[in-house]
Tab-separated table of C-alpha atoms and ligand atoms in Angstrom:
chain	number	residue	atom	x	y	z
A	29	MET	CA	38.706	96.701	8.811
A	30	ALA	CA	36.543	93.856	10.104
A	31	LYS	CA	38.232	91.393	12.414
A	32	LYS	CA	38.539	87.794	11.263
A	33	PHE	CA	37.897	84.434	12.913
A	34	PHE	CA	39.128	80.907	12.284
A	35	ILE	CA	37.573	77.794	13.848
A	36	LYS	CA	39.264	74.397	13.981
A	37	THR	CA	36.962	71.483	14.786
A	38	TYR	CA	37.754	67.959	15.927
A	39	GLY	CA	35.343	65.095	16.542
A	40	CYS	CA	31.790	64.163	15.761
A	41	GLN	CA	28.919	65.779	13.863
A	42	MET	CA	27.652	67.332	17.119
A	43	ASN	CA	30.926	69.240	17.339
A	44	VAL	CA	30.752	70.279	13.689
A	45	HIS	CA	27.293	71.674	14.315
A	46	ASP	CA	28.417	73.417	17.523
A	47	SER	CA	31.155	75.069	15.454
A	48	GLU	CA	28.491	76.283	13.031
A	49	TYR	CA	26.839	78.010	15.978
A	50	MET	CA	30.147	79.480	17.129
A	51	ALA	CA	30.670	80.881	13.619
A	52	ALA	CA	27.156	82.360	13.525
A	53	LEU	CA	27.683	83.985	16.944
A	54	LEU	CA	31.039	85.465	15.919
A	55	LYS	CA	29.489	86.817	12.716
A	56	GLY	CA	26.843	88.448	14.905
A	57	MET	CA	29.695	90.192	16.746
A	58	GLY	CA	31.023	91.627	13.470
A	59	TYR	CA	33.808	89.097	12.824
A	60	ILE	CA	34.202	87.642	9.339
A	61	PRO	CA	35.422	84.092	8.641
A	62	THR	CA	38.844	83.328	7.201
A	63	THR	CA	40.310	80.034	6.043
A	64	SER	CA	43.813	81.121	7.106
A	65	LYS	CA	44.635	80.955	10.798
A	66	GLU	CA	47.638	83.221	10.158
A	67	GLU	CA	45.353	86.154	9.380
A	68	ALA	CA	42.739	85.481	12.087
A	69	ASP	CA	42.248	87.859	15.027
A	70	ILE	CA	40.475	85.155	16.989
A	71	ILE	CA	41.031	81.402	16.750
A	72	LEU	CA	38.617	78.938	18.331
A	73	LEU	CA	39.402	75.292	18.785
A	74	ASN	CA	36.410	72.989	19.211
A	75	THR	CA	37.834	69.853	20.788
A	76	CYS	CA	36.918	66.187	21.201
A	77	THR	CA	38.062	63.703	23.839
A	78	VAL	CA	36.081	60.667	22.765
A	79	ARG	CA	39.310	59.115	21.456
A	80	LYS	CA	42.970	59.722	22.172
A	81	LYS	CA	43.894	60.842	18.639
A	82	PRO	CA	41.712	63.978	18.346
A	83	GLU	CA	42.827	64.982	21.843
A	84	GLN	CA	46.492	64.691	20.869
A	85	LYS	CA	45.803	66.620	17.663
A	86	ALA	CA	44.127	69.416	19.639
A	87	TYR	CA	47.123	69.748	21.970
A	88	SER	CA	49.524	69.833	19.066
A	89	PHE	CA	47.409	72.469	17.224
A	90	LEU	CA	47.338	74.593	20.387
A	91	GLY	CA	51.097	74.161	20.816
A	92	ARG	CA	51.699	75.534	17.330
A	93	LEU	CA	49.598	78.639	18.082
A	94	LYS	CA	52.027	79.687	20.819
A	95	TYR	CA	54.446	81.042	18.238
A	96	GLN	CA	51.753	83.071	16.461
A	97	LYS	CA	50.551	84.580	19.703
A	98	ARG	CA	54.088	85.818	20.436
A	99	HIS	CA	54.211	87.818	17.214
A	100	ARG	CA	50.794	89.468	16.900
A	101	PRO	CA	47.628	90.294	18.834
A	102	LEU	CA	45.570	87.115	18.798
A	103	ILE	CA	42.738	85.751	20.948
A	104	ILE	CA	42.698	81.973	21.431
A	105	GLY	CA	39.635	80.178	22.828
A	106	VAL	CA	39.136	76.459	23.460
A	107	GLY	CA	35.702	74.841	23.578
A	108	GLY	CA	34.240	71.339	23.364
A	109	CYS	CA	34.807	68.189	25.418
A	110	LEU	CA	38.497	68.748	26.231
A	111	ALA	CA	37.674	72.254	27.489
A	112	GLN	CA	34.848	70.829	29.594
A	113	GLN	CA	37.068	68.130	31.054
A	114	GLN	CA	40.246	70.148	31.677
A	115	GLY	CA	38.826	73.615	32.459
A	116	GLU	CA	41.320	75.787	34.399
A	117	LEU	CA	44.015	73.133	33.978
A	118	LEU	CA	44.121	73.920	30.285
A	119	LEU	CA	44.787	77.608	31.009
A	120	LYS	CA	47.576	76.645	33.409
A	121	ARG	CA	49.114	74.117	31.076
A	122	MET	CA	48.986	76.457	28.047
A	123	PRO	CA	49.160	80.079	29.215
A	124	HIS	CA	48.836	81.397	25.650
A	125	ILE	CA	45.126	80.351	25.694
A	126	ASP	CA	42.831	83.285	26.560
A	127	PHE	CA	39.617	81.486	27.373
A	128	VAL	CA	38.086	78.072	27.863
A	129	PHE	CA	34.363	77.407	27.422
A	130	GLY	CA	32.568	74.139	28.160
A	131	THR	CA	30.048	72.143	26.163
A	132	HIS	CA	27.083	73.996	27.719
A	133	GLN	CA	28.530	77.482	27.240
A	134	ILE	CA	28.557	77.787	23.450
A	135	TYR	CA	25.615	80.161	23.175
A	136	ARG	CA	27.300	82.466	25.719
A	137	LEU	CA	30.337	82.938	23.484
A	138	PRO	CA	29.822	86.706	22.851
A	139	GLU	CA	29.413	87.353	26.585
A	140	ILE	CA	32.532	85.303	27.384
A	141	ILE	CA	34.613	87.137	24.775
A	142	SER	CA	33.481	90.508	26.084
A	143	LYS	CA	34.569	89.444	29.606
A	144	LEU	CA	38.150	89.018	28.366
A	145	ASN	CA	38.792	92.762	28.357
A	146	LYS	CA	37.629	93.207	31.913
A	147	LYS	CA	38.883	90.026	33.555
A	148	GLY	CA	41.841	88.778	31.533
A	149	LYS	CA	41.609	85.013	31.212
A	150	VAL	CA	38.174	83.376	31.436
A	151	CYS	CA	37.131	79.800	32.158
A	152	GLU	CA	33.413	78.936	31.914
A	153	THR	CA	32.597	75.255	32.241
A	154	ASN	CA	29.395	75.098	34.315
A	155	PHE	CA	26.764	72.596	33.257
A	156	SER	CA	23.824	74.920	32.684
A	157	TYR	CA	21.878	73.331	29.825
A	158	GLN	CA	20.993	76.291	27.699
A	159	LEU	CA	19.235	74.118	25.160
A	160	GLU	CA	17.523	76.747	23.053
A	161	PRO	CA	19.732	78.542	20.562
A	162	PRO	CA	19.657	82.348	20.862
A	163	LYS	CA	16.893	83.870	18.716
A	164	GLY	CA	18.020	85.021	15.282
A	165	VAL	CA	21.265	83.005	15.329
A	166	ILE	CA	21.101	80.635	12.394
A	167	PRO	CA	24.121	78.559	11.461
A	168	THR	CA	24.375	78.380	7.693
A	169	PHE	CA	27.504	76.496	6.668
A	170	ASN	CA	25.488	74.678	4.079
A	171	LYS	CA	22.426	76.472	2.680
A	172	PHE	CA	20.618	73.322	1.641
A	173	ARG	CA	21.411	70.752	4.369
A	174	ALA	CA	21.032	71.793	8.008
A	175	TYR	CA	21.464	70.193	11.426
A	176	ILE	CA	19.171	70.630	14.399
A	177	THR	CA	20.386	69.554	17.831
A	178	ILE	CA	17.325	68.022	19.493
A	179	MET	CA	18.931	66.920	22.757
A	180	GLN	CA	22.149	67.106	24.703
A	181	GLY	CA	24.050	64.580	26.786
A	182	CYS	CA	23.757	60.861	27.393
A	183	ASN	CA	22.618	58.632	30.265
A	184	ASN	CA	24.054	55.372	29.041
A	185	PHE	CA	27.526	55.305	30.582
A	186	CYS	CA	29.051	52.829	28.166
A	187	THR	CA	32.185	51.884	30.080
A	188	TYR	CA	34.615	53.136	27.384
A	189	CYS	CA	32.903	56.490	26.831
A	190	ILE	CA	33.536	59.921	28.280
A	191	VAL	CA	30.460	61.638	26.812
A	192	PRO	CA	28.185	61.517	29.900
A	193	TYR	CA	30.996	63.164	31.900
A	194	VAL	CA	31.715	65.992	29.454
A	195	ARG	CA	28.270	66.544	27.908
A	196	GLY	CA	26.130	65.770	30.961
A	197	ARG	CA	22.886	63.803	31.202
A	198	GLU	CA	20.193	63.616	28.530
A	199	VAL	CA	18.074	66.721	28.182
A	200	SER	CA	15.597	66.992	25.307
A	201	ARG	CA	14.480	70.219	23.673
A	202	ARG	CA	10.795	70.997	23.411
A	203	SER	CA	9.318	69.532	20.225
A	204	GLU	CA	7.530	72.829	19.384
A	205	SER	CA	10.835	74.647	19.440
A	206	ILE	CA	12.450	71.982	17.213
A	207	LEU	CA	9.546	72.271	14.762
A	208	GLU	CA	9.832	76.072	14.746
A	209	GLU	CA	13.552	75.861	14.021
A	210	ALA	CA	12.882	73.361	11.232
A	211	LYS	CA	10.244	75.646	9.666
A	212	ARG	CA	12.632	78.617	9.811
A	213	LEU	CA	15.353	76.624	8.065
A	214	LEU	CA	12.922	75.397	5.388
A	215	ASP	CA	11.770	78.988	4.752
A	216	MET	CA	15.429	79.863	4.159
A	217	GLY	CA	15.676	77.242	1.392
A	218	VAL	CA	17.034	74.246	3.333
A	219	LYS	CA	15.908	70.971	1.773
A	220	GLU	CA	17.460	68.378	4.046
A	221	ILE	CA	17.375	68.344	7.857
A	222	ILE	CA	19.448	66.119	10.122
A	223	LEU	CA	18.266	65.723	13.718
A	224	LEU	CA	21.236	65.434	16.042
A	225	GLY	CA	21.872	64.063	19.510
A	226	GLN	CA	24.298	61.739	21.251
A	227	ASN	CA	21.482	59.232	21.509
A	228	VAL	CA	18.595	60.644	19.454
A	229	ASN	CA	16.230	57.745	19.784
A	230	SER	CA	15.868	58.244	23.520
A	231	TYR	CA	14.554	61.740	22.719
A	232	GLY	CA	11.726	62.845	25.035
A	233	LYS	CA	12.265	60.214	27.736
A	234	ASP	CA	13.417	62.900	30.192
A	235	ARG	CA	10.211	64.955	29.638
A	236	ARG	CA	6.945	63.268	30.558
A	237	GLU	CA	4.872	65.663	28.488
A	238	GLU	CA	7.010	65.251	25.372
A	239	ILE	CA	6.302	63.170	22.285
A	240	SER	CA	8.466	60.149	21.377
A	241	PHE	CA	11.287	60.326	18.862
A	242	ALA	CA	9.209	58.366	16.332
A	243	GLU	CA	6.444	60.966	16.651
A	244	LEU	CA	8.981	63.789	16.284
A	245	ILE	CA	10.181	62.143	13.055
A	246	ARG	CA	6.578	62.075	11.798
A	247	ARG	CA	5.962	65.730	12.670
A	248	VAL	CA	9.228	67.105	11.287
A	249	GLY	CA	9.107	64.705	8.335
A	250	ASN	CA	5.687	65.925	7.242
A	251	LEU	CA	6.532	69.629	7.232
A	252	PRO	CA	5.718	71.246	3.886
A	253	LYS	CA	8.878	72.172	1.896
A	254	LEU	CA	11.004	69.447	3.571
A	255	ARG	CA	12.481	67.083	1.016
A	256	ARG	CA	14.740	64.921	3.173
A	257	LEU	CA	15.152	63.984	6.822
A	258	ARG	CA	17.878	62.029	8.640
A	259	PHE	CA	18.902	61.453	12.259
A	260	LEU	CA	22.137	60.743	14.104
A	261	THR	CA	23.198	58.870	16.329
A	262	SER	CA	21.071	55.912	17.420
A	263	HIS	CA	21.600	53.459	20.255
A	264	PRO	CA	20.470	49.934	19.271
A	265	LYS	CA	18.668	49.351	22.590
A	266	ASP	CA	16.434	52.409	21.987
A	267	LEU	CA	15.570	51.596	18.387
A	268	THR	CA	11.881	50.738	18.750
A	269	LEU	CA	9.586	49.057	16.243
A	270	ASP	CA	7.574	52.290	16.156
A	271	LEU	CA	10.714	54.175	15.076
A	272	ILE	CA	11.680	51.496	12.550
A	273	LYS	CA	8.206	51.802	10.988
A	274	THR	CA	8.778	55.508	10.271
A	275	PHE	CA	11.186	54.451	7.502
A	276	LYS	CA	8.137	53.163	5.673
A	277	GLU	CA	5.591	55.767	6.780
A	278	VAL	CA	7.502	59.041	6.398
A	279	GLY	CA	8.344	59.685	2.755
A	280	THR	CA	11.019	62.298	3.506
A	281	LEU	CA	12.941	60.034	5.905
A	282	CYS	CA	16.003	58.857	3.989
A	283	GLU	CA	16.787	55.150	3.776
A	284	GLN	CA	19.864	55.284	5.955
A	285	ILE	CA	20.801	54.657	9.583
A	286	HIS	CA	24.023	54.742	11.595
A	287	LEU	CA	23.648	52.078	14.290
A	288	PRO	CA	26.839	51.604	16.333
A	289	VAL	CA	27.306	47.966	17.371
A	290	GLN	CA	30.895	48.342	18.736
A	291	CYS	CA	31.637	44.608	18.819
A	292	GLY	CA	30.210	41.177	18.074
A	293	SER	CA	30.907	39.368	21.344
A	294	ASN	CA	28.205	39.225	24.013
A	295	ARG	CA	30.849	38.971	26.727
A	296	ILE	CA	32.500	42.238	25.607
A	297	LEU	CA	29.165	43.979	24.933
A	298	LYS	CA	28.309	43.283	28.561
A	299	LYS	CA	31.648	44.674	29.766
A	300	MET	CA	30.987	47.723	27.602
A	301	ASN	CA	27.578	48.143	29.304
A	302	ARG	CA	25.863	48.374	25.931
A	303	ARG	CA	22.709	46.680	27.230
A	304	TYR	CA	21.941	44.642	24.095
A	305	SER	CA	23.253	41.318	22.878
A	306	ARG	CA	24.565	40.361	19.479
A	307	GLU	CA	21.238	38.564	18.916
A	308	ASP	CA	19.213	41.693	19.854
A	309	TYR	CA	21.281	43.742	17.436
A	310	LEU	CA	20.860	41.270	14.593
A	311	LYS	CA	17.114	41.189	15.242
A	312	LYS	CA	16.944	44.988	14.844
A	313	ILE	CA	18.892	44.784	11.588
A	314	GLU	CA	16.445	42.165	10.350
A	315	MET	CA	13.473	44.369	11.302
A	316	LEU	CA	15.010	47.414	9.601
A	317	ARG	CA	15.608	45.484	6.394
A	318	LYS	CA	12.145	43.955	6.484
A	319	VAL	CA	10.455	47.359	6.816
A	320	CYS	CA	12.847	49.147	4.447
A	321	PRO	CA	14.729	46.684	2.191
A	322	GLU	CA	16.848	49.398	0.541
A	323	ILE	CA	18.122	50.894	3.824
A	324	ALA	CA	21.874	51.611	4.074
A	325	ILE	CA	23.288	50.652	7.459
A	326	THR	CA	26.617	51.864	8.848
A	327	THR	CA	28.202	51.179	12.221
A	328	ASP	CA	31.060	51.876	14.654
A	329	ILE	CA	33.488	49.184	15.788
A	330	ILE	CA	35.945	49.272	18.699
A	331	VAL	CA	38.797	46.759	18.655
A	332	GLY	CA	41.010	45.866	21.609
A	333	PHE	CA	38.584	46.621	24.443
A	334	PRO	CA	40.147	45.404	27.743
A	335	GLY	CA	39.868	41.626	27.963
A	336	GLU	CA	38.956	41.127	24.284
A	337	THR	CA	40.223	37.646	23.415
A	338	GLU	CA	40.914	36.285	19.962
A	339	LYS	CA	37.610	34.412	20.244
A	340	ASP	CA	35.720	37.664	21.055
A	341	PHE	CA	37.411	39.430	18.176
A	342	LYS	CA	36.455	36.659	15.736
A	343	GLN	CA	32.839	37.274	16.728
A	344	THR	CA	33.198	40.897	15.633
A	345	ILE	CA	34.580	39.715	12.304
A	346	SER	CA	31.737	37.234	11.861
A	347	LEU	CA	29.199	39.958	12.719
A	348	LEU	CA	30.638	42.172	9.972
A	349	GLN	CA	30.274	39.308	7.530
A	350	GLU	CA	26.780	38.465	8.716
A	351	VAL	CA	25.361	42.003	8.617
A	352	SER	CA	27.213	43.241	5.534
A	353	PHE	CA	27.247	46.922	6.531
A	354	ASP	CA	27.346	49.603	3.860
A	355	ASP	CA	30.333	51.094	5.672
A	356	ILE	CA	31.954	51.129	9.088
A	357	PHE	CA	33.999	53.449	11.294
A	358	ALA	CA	36.502	51.352	13.246
A	359	PHE	CA	38.771	52.486	16.091
A	360	LYS	CA	41.282	51.097	18.540
A	361	TYR	CA	40.150	51.227	22.166
A	362	SER	CA	41.923	53.874	24.258
A	363	ASP	CA	41.538	54.762	27.941
A	364	ARG	CA	39.385	57.874	28.421
A	365	PRO	CA	39.448	58.870	32.086
A	366	PRO	CA	37.154	58.967	34.016
A	367	ALA	CA	35.282	56.312	31.984
A	368	LYS	CA	34.910	53.050	33.918
A	369	ALA	CA	36.923	50.853	31.541
A	370	VAL	CA	40.081	52.797	32.469
A	371	GLY	CA	40.134	50.634	35.610
A	372	PHE	CA	39.587	47.352	33.740
A	373	LYS	CA	42.449	44.871	33.776
A	374	GLU	CA	43.688	42.794	30.803
A	375	LYS	CA	44.518	45.791	28.600
A	376	ILE	CA	45.292	44.801	25.023
A	377	GLY	CA	48.702	45.733	23.587
A	378	GLU	CA	48.978	48.384	20.865
A	379	GLU	CA	50.388	45.884	18.384
A	380	ILE	CA	47.444	43.505	18.751
A	381	LYS	CA	44.989	46.412	18.537
A	382	ALA	CA	46.636	47.578	15.300
A	383	GLU	CA	46.473	44.048	13.858
A	384	ARG	CA	42.804	43.711	14.773
A	385	LEU	CA	41.974	47.111	13.298
A	386	ALA	CA	43.706	46.141	10.040
A	387	ALA	CA	41.811	42.824	10.001
A	388	VAL	CA	38.489	44.627	10.455
A	389	HIS	CA	39.243	46.920	7.512
A	390	GLU	CA	40.386	43.985	5.417
A	391	VAL	CA	37.053	42.247	5.938
A	392	GLN	CA	34.908	45.356	5.451
A	393	ALA	CA	36.676	46.979	2.453
A	394	PRO	CA	35.434	44.483	-0.179
A	395	ILE	CA	31.924	44.588	1.323
A	396	THR	CA	31.816	48.404	1.075
A	397	LYS	CA	33.214	48.252	-2.454
A	398	ALA	CA	30.664	45.666	-3.550
A	399	LYS	CA	27.833	47.730	-2.019
A	400	ASN	CA	29.060	50.778	-3.943
A	401	ARG	CA	29.396	48.769	-7.164
A	402	GLU	CA	25.759	47.641	-6.832
A	403	LYS	CA	24.833	51.280	-7.432
A	404	VAL	CA	26.473	51.432	-10.876
A	405	GLY	CA	23.763	51.684	-13.533
A	406	GLN	CA	21.117	52.739	-10.993
A	407	ARG	CA	19.294	56.066	-11.171
A	408	LEU	CA	19.419	57.769	-7.779
A	409	GLU	CA	18.092	61.003	-6.318
A	410	VAL	CA	20.948	63.329	-5.305
A	411	LEU	CA	20.773	66.652	-3.465
A	412	LEU	CA	23.584	68.745	-4.969
A	413	ASP	CA	24.666	70.638	-1.877
A	414	ASP	CA	28.325	71.521	-2.457
A	415	TYR	CA	31.145	72.058	-4.900
A	416	SER	CA	32.977	68.846	-5.690
A	417	LYS	CA	36.350	68.317	-4.025
A	418	ARG	CA	37.340	66.665	-7.296
A	419	GLY	CA	37.780	69.881	-9.243
A	420	GLU	CA	36.984	68.460	-12.664
A	421	MET	CA	33.583	67.195	-11.557
A	422	GLY	CA	31.804	70.416	-10.618
A	423	LEU	CA	29.270	69.579	-7.918
A	424	SER	CA	28.740	66.939	-5.300
A	425	GLY	CA	25.847	65.728	-3.215
A	426	ARG	CA	24.420	62.781	-1.363
A	427	THR	CA	22.003	60.052	-2.312
A	428	ARG	CA	19.149	59.237	0.038
A	429	CYS	CA	21.296	56.330	1.282
A	430	ASN	CA	23.960	58.941	2.167
A	431	ARG	CA	26.576	58.101	-0.436
A	432	VAL	CA	28.636	60.961	-1.837
A	433	VAL	CA	28.150	61.409	-5.584
A	434	ASN	CA	30.259	63.692	-7.800
A	435	VAL	CA	28.756	64.939	-11.067
A	436	ARG	CA	29.746	67.279	-13.868
A	437	ALA	CA	27.347	70.157	-13.378
A	438	GLU	CA	27.103	73.920	-13.555
A	439	ALA	CA	27.096	75.910	-10.315
A	440	SER	CA	23.515	77.002	-11.107
A	441	LEU	CA	22.349	73.497	-10.129
A	442	LEU	CA	23.659	73.892	-6.588
A	443	GLY	CA	20.816	73.236	-4.141
A	444	HIS	CA	18.744	71.207	-6.622
A	445	LEU	CA	17.555	67.645	-6.326
A	446	VAL	CA	18.559	65.756	-9.437
A	447	GLU	CA	18.305	62.240	-10.761
A	448	VAL	CA	21.754	60.829	-11.439
A	449	GLU	CA	22.727	57.705	-13.320
A	450	ILE	CA	25.731	56.181	-11.531
A	451	ASP	CA	28.652	55.437	-13.889
A	452	GLU	CA	31.471	54.585	-11.530
A	453	ALA	CA	31.995	53.368	-7.961
A	454	LEU	CA	35.155	54.451	-6.109
A	455	SER	CA	36.094	53.271	-2.591
A	456	HIS	CA	34.276	56.068	-0.778
A	457	SER	CA	32.213	57.855	-3.409
A	458	LEU	CA	30.297	57.471	-6.664
A	459	ARG	CA	30.387	59.323	-9.961
A	460	GLY	CA	27.491	59.837	-12.292
A	461	ARG	CA	25.608	61.841	-14.930
A	462	ILE	CA	22.592	64.020	-14.331
A	463	ILE	CA	19.541	62.584	-16.082
A	464	LYS	CA	17.021	65.190	-14.969
A	465	VAL	CA	16.426	67.972	-12.492
A	466	LEU	CA	13.734	67.003	-10.009
A	467	ASP	CA	12.831	70.404	-8.553
B	507	SF4	S1	25.479	55.797	24.131
B	507	SF4	FE1	27.396	55.108	25.080
B	507	SF4	S2	28.920	55.531	23.465
B	507	SF4	FE2	27.113	56.745	22.941
B	507	SF4	S3	27.463	58.740	23.884
B	507	SF4	FE3	26.281	57.538	25.359
B	507	SF4	S4	27.809	56.614	26.704
B	507	SF4	FE4	28.885	57.309	24.869
């Protein structure tokens, strides 16, 4: 009987995509996926340390596995940022873990697992930058929407962020290799590609001979068979006019951008080492909307950064009102050693952070709702790429502006682009009727 694997993922889209690779590699070793950890022969945990919560969740998940390990043969491996940061310490702290593999070791997973028999416990956390995925390994969680990691790491050292320490410095893949991977995915029937990186719009800056990110967008975006293109995540300081113009020039590039602002106070932005001001950010928003009036803009907000006064916080609130984002992801600041802000004085109390987080949501919720309501009555292109989580609806997909839409539809329409008339706006999704099939 084939052995089974279960992967639990915490954190960002980069981690989700890394888990897709882990799954593809395990399948290559003859394992089959299971949705039940109780019946898995191998359990992998792909961890995140960007915030305190996912880290705590990872520890508690690992703690619960101890019991299972006592009662049956089970291999437990931990990857991702926590694995990179803790390394051997993790094996010492939780002896029921069999192996730890860092953020640069994912493609070596089969080799690491095979070492277990010979060496017992294994810890591999070297920074080695194997950027090119192994040939023939194609992650296929979703057959119609695929991610391509175009670069690893980050050079920005925002003072609250641990990423440069656990993912290393920026290293871009070769554009030819990205284009080849994109063509392979399109030949397999993928219709939408999302280019991924911690800071995608600084793509190519570490390679003199490489093209810019805007040029990469043009080349990938003009590939025959591609219907949609997106990218994630952008740093406001690296969002050039050339890149902004691609929203107009490249027909496949969807009208959507995630542009983390973090806060609205120049004083705090400086302490965060974000290297743009509130005014710079607003200017970029203005340029984006001028070039592409229908663009949907989302952002990240951190409340309670050390030293954030009531006056600073009010500037974040006024920025939310001024920009009118389509949606936001807001978090309370937490210390992430060894990030620089850990050493900053004037830490904000948990109660104040919670109040500020609630205030941010209170301001944004009606804006998001109103933006969703604007869609009612409109006819929008939707790529039906999954079964709906709302059972009665059938299928779900995303608009070009990245909103989730549920429709009543037969499974045979899975993977098709359809035109949908929006009937109803909920807080985080839309519902509609299919008007016609577009492909
Ligand atoms: S840009 Fe800043 S927040 Fe984003 S990954 Fe790099 S250091 Fe972290």
